[in-house]
Amino acid sequence: NRLLEVRKSEMTDREYKTFKARATVFDEKIGNLPLSSIGKTELQPIVNKMYKKNPMTGRPSARRTLERYIGAASAVFDYAVECRAINFNPCTYLSIPKRAVTNEFRLLTPTERTRVEDTPHRAQISSMIMLYGGLRRGEACALNWSDIDFENRTITVNKALDFKEEEVKSSRTPAECRVVNIPEKLIRFLKDFPRENDNELIVTTASGERMTERAWTRLWESYMHCLNHKYGKSIYIKKKNSKGGRPAELMTIEQFTPHCLRYTFCSLMYEAGADVMAIKEQMGHSDYKTTLSMYNSVDDFFKQGGFPKSDEQPNVEAETNKKRKSYIYPDTTLEEHLFLLSACEDIANSGETDKRCPRCGNEITVTKEKGKSYLIRCETDDCICAGIRGIKIKALKNEQSNKAETN
């Protein structure tokens, strides 16, 4: 308690609450023991239990999280050493389980991404920007409508909101100043988003003002409860020591933080085939090691099986292509596909850097694979060339020949 009083004057309110919460986890277990009798035998089981289940999230704790909890407890014992209450800090001998994950990250499942897209809420616009633009929370809250180039589908990031000082500051490093390419899905959402009173700010409080820490906390809590009410089970519990009033809603869906959206953006770029340096530029990392660490975590996640089968959204187009050996889109003719594929083959062999879709004229990526198989990806979502994988020109030509012979 004495240390908490000292630390309270040295920290912000949020830092103090976080420190107190972490120290309380140990205090609840060993608070009634004399300081001189506390050693590794008493502390290590607490760390091991937190590794299996984090008291805040209910999920396994990452290595970094365990280090922070041990750091809070170590600060308490260091203060006790300074006060001559004990001779040594028992936290010095604590160890973190080897299986604790190095990086603490969570990716949104395809179902959760759909929920973000389909659930109207004041936090939806910031969530969409962080999910499909990879912006940090402070960067999203500092955005103006003039920072969005709808024609070129980019977002210019050159500032961020400092929540502690409640003011917008220029980006701290050159890497944070960047132009982010965003998908057509986000462009359509932003175009359709209603703007009130010509406010230049994109993310605002309920009254249209610049976002604050308290306003953001309340907004995000409201957002999680909105998602829980729509997609979870409506279970209400009565608060302890509560005299009447509204019961608390029990969260039955797995919650996520704003940074989880940023991690998910990284995973989407990974799935699209982007390399580490491309992801580094889009994420605004100063050090490539940060990107590489995140990239490796995402890579390990998908190598271990990725999302559960039950959470994967069925790809109707892929299933159709799988059944039909010719890989033809159901809503297009064979001749049209042959024309597009031949055009794409010419584009791939031309050596031009600026490749355009022969169907809609937008940017297209054509990657030659084994034999005469190509990976074609058009930036237009509703174009028939969007996301076609492994289209085999040879198989299509064979089918056309067979068709001609039959006729």
XYZ file of C-alpha atoms in Angstrom:
407
model
C 0.000 0.000 0.000
C 2.875 2.370 0.739
C 4.424 1.671 -2.637
C 1.087 2.282 -4.357
C 0.861 5.682 -2.672
C 4.358 6.548 -3.902
C 3.721 5.267 -7.413
C 0.399 7.088 -7.705
C 2.200 10.418 -7.692
C 4.654 9.208 -10.355
C 2.139 7.732 -12.849
C -0.847 8.740 -14.864
C -4.226 7.426 -13.724
C -4.232 4.716 -16.378
C -0.663 3.594 -15.616
C -1.456 3.478 -11.924
C -4.584 1.375 -12.434
C -2.647 -1.054 -14.648
C 0.193 -1.362 -12.139
C -2.222 -1.842 -9.262
C -4.175 -4.532 -11.137
C -0.999 -6.503 -11.867
C 0.329 -6.228 -8.323
C -3.078 -7.218 -6.916
C -2.873 -10.607 -8.686
C 0.062 -11.507 -6.409
C -1.381 -9.750 -3.364
C -4.555 -11.877 -3.500
C -2.471 -15.051 -3.223
C 0.310 -14.077 -0.798
C -0.917 -10.851 0.765
C -1.489 -12.488 4.144
C 2.054 -13.944 4.368
C 5.002 -12.206 6.081
C 7.406 -10.666 3.572
C 10.334 -12.629 4.976
C 8.592 -15.948 4.241
C 7.862 -15.204 0.568
C 10.160 -16.862 -1.946
C 10.136 -18.569 -5.306
C 8.109 -21.443 -3.863
C 5.187 -19.101 -3.220
C 5.528 -16.932 -6.356
C 6.286 -19.399 -9.150
C 2.878 -21.192 -8.954
C 1.165 -17.831 -9.460
C 3.188 -17.212 -12.633
C 2.478 -20.725 -13.899
C -1.243 -20.265 -13.315
C -1.225 -16.935 -15.170
C 0.573 -18.616 -18.058
C -2.340 -21.058 -18.435
C -5.071 -18.451 -17.884
C -4.698 -14.700 -17.825
C -6.881 -13.226 -15.030
C -7.930 -10.346 -17.323
C -8.673 -12.139 -20.593
C -9.178 -15.750 -19.547
C -6.764 -16.853 -22.290
C -3.149 -18.103 -22.018
C -0.706 -15.287 -21.244
C 2.086 -14.361 -23.630
C 5.686 -14.003 -22.505
C 5.555 -10.222 -22.633
C 2.443 -10.173 -20.447
C 4.051 -12.423 -17.836
C 7.132 -10.209 -17.819
C 4.944 -7.194 -17.049
C 3.183 -8.960 -14.178
C 6.488 -10.121 -12.722
C 7.841 -6.591 -13.168
C 4.986 -5.151 -11.099
C 5.598 -7.681 -8.318
C 9.345 -7.085 -8.514
C 8.799 -3.335 -8.021
C 6.936 -4.087 -4.781
C 9.732 -6.275 -3.444
C 12.413 -3.788 -4.566
C 10.652 -1.158 -2.491
C 10.603 -3.576 0.439
C 14.377 -4.081 0.057
C 14.905 -0.302 0.041
C 12.887 -0.060 3.253
C 15.040 -2.852 4.815
C 11.981 -5.040 5.312
C 13.659 -7.917 3.416
C 17.215 -8.613 2.218
C 16.571 -9.726 -1.363
C 13.977 -9.639 -4.124
C 12.440 -13.119 -4.582
C 11.199 -12.215 -8.082
C 14.802 -12.406 -9.283
C 14.571 -16.192 -9.353
C 11.201 -16.481 -11.148
C 11.097 -18.118 -14.562
C 8.616 -17.918 -17.423
C 7.383 -21.222 -18.930
C 9.278 -22.015 -22.118
C 6.067 -22.623 -24.037
C 4.798 -19.096 -23.450
C 4.358 -17.448 -26.835
C 6.840 -14.689 -27.615
C 4.386 -12.413 -29.376
C 1.006 -11.544 -27.961
C -1.356 -11.235 -30.884
C -4.789 -12.361 -31.919
C -6.196 -12.445 -35.421
C -9.841 -11.858 -36.167
C -11.482 -14.864 -37.746
C -13.355 -14.507 -41.062
C -16.608 -14.562 -39.094
C -15.423 -11.751 -36.806
C -14.324 -9.654 -39.784
C -17.800 -10.047 -41.262
C -19.304 -8.926 -37.965
C -17.193 -5.757 -38.052
C -18.378 -5.037 -41.586
C -22.073 -5.723 -40.888
C -22.589 -4.150 -37.438
C -23.413 -0.418 -37.467
C -21.859 1.436 -34.520
C -19.935 4.646 -33.907
C -16.771 2.545 -33.529
C -17.325 0.770 -36.838
C -15.544 3.345 -38.988
C -12.400 3.317 -36.844
C -12.492 -0.494 -36.767
C -12.778 -0.719 -40.540
C -9.851 1.686 -40.998
C -7.645 -0.269 -38.580
C -8.721 -3.623 -40.021
C -8.305 -2.844 -43.721
C -5.766 -0.014 -43.467
C -3.544 -1.263 -40.666
C -3.515 2.076 -38.852
C -2.760 2.421 -35.165
C -5.489 3.649 -32.869
C -3.935 7.122 -32.527
C -3.427 7.390 -36.289
C -7.039 6.470 -37.020
C -8.348 8.997 -34.493
C -6.242 11.775 -36.046
C -7.428 11.175 -39.615
C -9.233 13.842 -41.585
C -11.416 13.231 -44.625
C -8.855 15.132 -46.690
C -6.298 12.413 -45.892
C -8.272 9.899 -47.960
C -7.715 9.759 -51.707
C -10.807 7.996 -53.029
C -9.600 8.029 -56.621
C -6.224 6.369 -55.948
C -7.536 4.368 -52.971
C -4.950 5.518 -50.448
C -4.777 6.997 -46.950
C -2.047 9.502 -46.101
C -0.743 9.002 -42.550
C 1.376 11.832 -41.139
C 0.025 12.418 -37.633
C -1.387 10.652 -34.597
C -3.495 11.535 -31.576
C -1.577 11.535 -28.296
C -4.245 10.347 -25.860
C -2.247 11.301 -22.771
C -1.808 14.932 -23.771
C -5.027 14.979 -25.824
C -3.486 16.628 -28.863
C -2.589 15.650 -32.405
C 1.134 15.381 -33.077
C 3.144 14.757 -36.208
C 4.315 11.204 -36.764
C 7.354 10.436 -34.619
C 9.467 8.667 -37.233
C 9.818 8.867 -41.029
C 8.499 5.308 -41.300
C 5.217 6.302 -39.645
C 4.694 8.913 -42.370
C 3.369 6.795 -45.181
C 0.725 6.339 -47.843
C -1.352 3.224 -47.218
C -3.061 1.375 -50.061
C -6.563 0.322 -49.086
C -8.976 -2.158 -50.714
C -12.111 -1.291 -52.628
C -14.174 -2.674 -49.757
C -12.955 0.086 -47.420
C -13.337 2.753 -50.116
C -17.004 1.834 -50.625
C -17.610 1.870 -46.878
C -16.039 5.328 -46.457
C -17.945 6.750 -49.423
C -21.254 5.548 -48.002
C -20.466 6.687 -44.459
C -22.696 9.643 -43.489
C -20.824 12.853 -42.667
C -22.483 15.177 -40.173
C -22.233 18.941 -40.411
C -19.250 18.760 -42.777
C -17.013 17.716 -39.886
C -13.470 17.176 -41.159
C -12.724 14.632 -38.427
C -13.447 10.991 -39.267
C -13.388 9.478 -35.769
C -15.138 11.669 -33.206
C -16.907 11.593 -29.875
C -20.700 11.476 -29.693
C -20.744 15.285 -29.783
C -18.480 15.458 -32.851
C -15.348 16.533 -30.974
C -11.818 15.137 -31.030
C -11.559 11.734 -29.353
C -10.224 11.444 -25.790
C -8.966 8.481 -23.787
C -12.083 8.280 -21.673
C -14.379 8.695 -24.677
C -12.507 5.976 -26.554
C -12.694 3.558 -23.625
C -16.434 4.057 -23.319
C -16.847 3.795 -27.110
C -14.939 0.513 -27.327
C -16.762 -1.010 -24.364
C -20.041 -0.053 -26.015
C -18.858 -1.592 -29.280
C -17.944 -4.902 -27.648
C -21.317 -5.035 -25.892
C -23.064 -4.240 -29.178
C -21.306 -7.151 -30.894
C -21.978 -9.378 -27.896
C -25.675 -8.469 -27.854
C -26.014 -9.176 -31.591
C -23.890 -12.310 -31.951
C -23.491 -13.694 -28.418
C -25.868 -15.003 -25.799
C -27.846 -12.447 -23.830
C -26.915 -13.379 -20.274
C -27.251 -10.820 -17.491
C -25.856 -11.132 -13.986
C -26.535 -9.098 -10.896
C -23.566 -7.130 -9.618
C -22.258 -7.948 -6.175
C -23.197 -5.513 -3.423
C -25.578 -3.853 -5.855
C -28.845 -2.408 -4.628
C -31.155 -2.601 -7.612
C -30.027 -0.993 -10.854
C -29.355 -2.520 -14.220
C -27.698 -5.989 -14.200
C -24.380 -6.431 -15.977
C -24.266 -8.171 -19.362
C -21.990 -11.197 -19.444
C -19.632 -11.177 -22.432
C -20.086 -14.449 -24.300
C -18.091 -13.579 -27.440
C -14.317 -13.381 -27.544
C -13.391 -9.722 -27.313
C -10.636 -8.070 -29.331
C -8.566 -4.916 -28.994
C -7.875 -2.232 -31.606
C -4.376 -3.647 -32.063
C -5.879 -7.040 -32.965
C -7.341 -5.315 -36.023
C -3.861 -4.121 -36.983
C -2.469 -7.632 -36.565
C -5.272 -8.933 -38.762
C -4.361 -6.414 -41.456
C -0.851 -7.890 -41.416
C -2.293 -11.390 -41.816
C -4.433 -10.260 -44.772
C -1.340 -8.888 -46.500
C 0.453 -12.157 -45.736
C -2.382 -14.155 -47.310
C -2.266 -11.864 -50.345
C 1.402 -12.790 -50.846
C 3.061 -9.536 -49.710
C 6.685 -9.759 -48.601
C 8.125 -8.498 -45.318
C 9.361 -5.147 -46.678
C 6.000 -4.362 -48.301
C 4.215 -5.113 -45.028
C 6.775 -2.994 -43.126
C 6.032 0.044 -45.293
C 2.261 -0.368 -45.020
C 2.358 -0.951 -41.244
C 4.707 2.001 -40.626
C 7.354 0.062 -38.701
C 10.705 1.773 -38.193
C 12.569 -1.490 -37.643
C 12.122 -4.421 -39.998
C 12.679 -6.753 -37.011
C 9.292 -5.701 -35.644
C 7.644 -6.611 -38.930
C 9.621 -9.837 -39.212
C 8.549 -10.898 -35.727
C 4.903 -10.247 -36.565
C 5.273 -11.891 -39.985
C 6.789 -15.029 -38.440
C 3.980 -15.212 -35.884
C 1.364 -15.044 -38.636
C 3.320 -17.589 -40.681
C 3.475 -20.000 -37.741
C -0.240 -19.500 -37.123
C -1.198 -20.598 -40.636
C 1.373 -23.398 -40.702
C -0.256 -24.796 -37.569
C -3.621 -24.935 -39.311
C -4.873 -21.350 -39.121
C -8.475 -20.761 -38.168
C -10.686 -23.684 -37.155
C -12.558 -25.329 -40.025
C -15.873 -24.378 -38.448
C -14.963 -20.681 -38.666
C -13.850 -20.632 -42.260
C -16.314 -19.025 -44.637
C -17.132 -21.256 -47.634
C -15.665 -20.005 -50.897
C -18.411 -20.735 -53.404
C -16.262 -19.709 -56.356
C -13.367 -21.919 -55.265
C -15.710 -24.874 -54.765
C -17.208 -24.331 -58.204
C -13.769 -24.142 -59.799
C -12.720 -27.276 -57.926
C -15.638 -29.247 -59.332
C -15.135 -27.963 -62.859
C -11.716 -28.917 -64.206
C -11.792 -26.017 -66.645
C -11.736 -23.405 -63.843
C -14.430 -21.321 -65.554
C -16.435 -18.755 -63.659
C -20.101 -19.865 -63.553
C -21.416 -16.529 -64.834
C -19.078 -16.143 -67.823
C -18.644 -17.912 -71.133
C -15.692 -20.048 -72.158
C -14.805 -17.650 -74.991
C -14.744 -14.679 -72.621
C -12.444 -16.495 -70.235
C -10.111 -17.573 -72.999
C -9.879 -13.963 -74.177
C -9.109 -12.726 -70.653
C -6.572 -15.442 -69.979
C -4.799 -14.886 -73.280
C -4.696 -11.159 -72.560
C -3.338 -11.819 -69.078
C -0.712 -14.151 -70.558
C 0.401 -11.387 -72.913
C 0.518 -8.914 -70.024
C 2.562 -11.323 -67.887
C 5.105 -11.836 -70.705
C 5.312 -8.167 -71.662
C 7.547 -7.210 -68.718
C 5.547 -4.069 -68.013
C 5.422 -3.013 -64.366
C 2.045 -1.286 -64.619
C -0.273 -4.175 -65.427
C -3.962 -3.486 -66.041
C -6.901 -5.847 -66.024
C -8.140 -6.522 -69.576
C -11.702 -6.558 -68.269
C -12.056 -3.474 -66.056
C -8.803 -1.557 -66.588
C -7.800 -1.492 -62.916
C -4.473 -2.694 -61.549
C -3.937 -6.427 -61.847
C -1.287 -8.818 -60.585
C -0.378 -11.752 -62.817
C 2.122 -14.248 -61.425
C 3.337 -17.114 -63.567
C 3.415 -20.430 -61.756
C 4.316 -23.952 -62.817
C 3.713 -24.810 -66.459
C 0.984 -22.650 -67.964
C -0.771 -21.880 -64.708
C -1.197 -18.268 -63.602
C -2.202 -16.535 -60.407
C -4.437 -13.613 -61.350
C -5.558 -10.990 -58.851
C -7.565 -7.937 -59.862
C -8.008 -5.012 -57.467
C -11.713 -4.714 -58.343
C -13.753 -6.945 -56.062
C -16.653 -7.445 -58.452
C -14.471 -8.118 -61.507
C -14.455 -11.738 -62.699
C -10.641 -11.622 -62.583
C -10.626 -10.820 -58.854
C -8.925 -13.531 -56.853
C -8.804 -16.228 -59.553
C -6.143 -18.686 -58.468
C -4.347 -21.294 -60.554
C -6.347 -20.836 -63.744
C -5.015 -23.373 -66.229
C -5.022 -22.003 -69.740
C -4.078 -25.372 -71.142
C -7.132 -27.029 -69.563
C -9.398 -24.327 -70.964
C -7.976 -24.658 -74.448
C -8.369 -28.414 -74.322
C -12.013 -27.984 -73.336
C -12.545 -25.547 -76.203
C -10.979 -28.001 -78.636
C -13.164 -30.826 -77.357
C -16.209 -28.600 -77.661
C -15.307 -27.710 -81.256
C -14.793 -31.342 -82.181
C -18.145 -32.269 -80.640
C -19.913 -29.566 -82.619
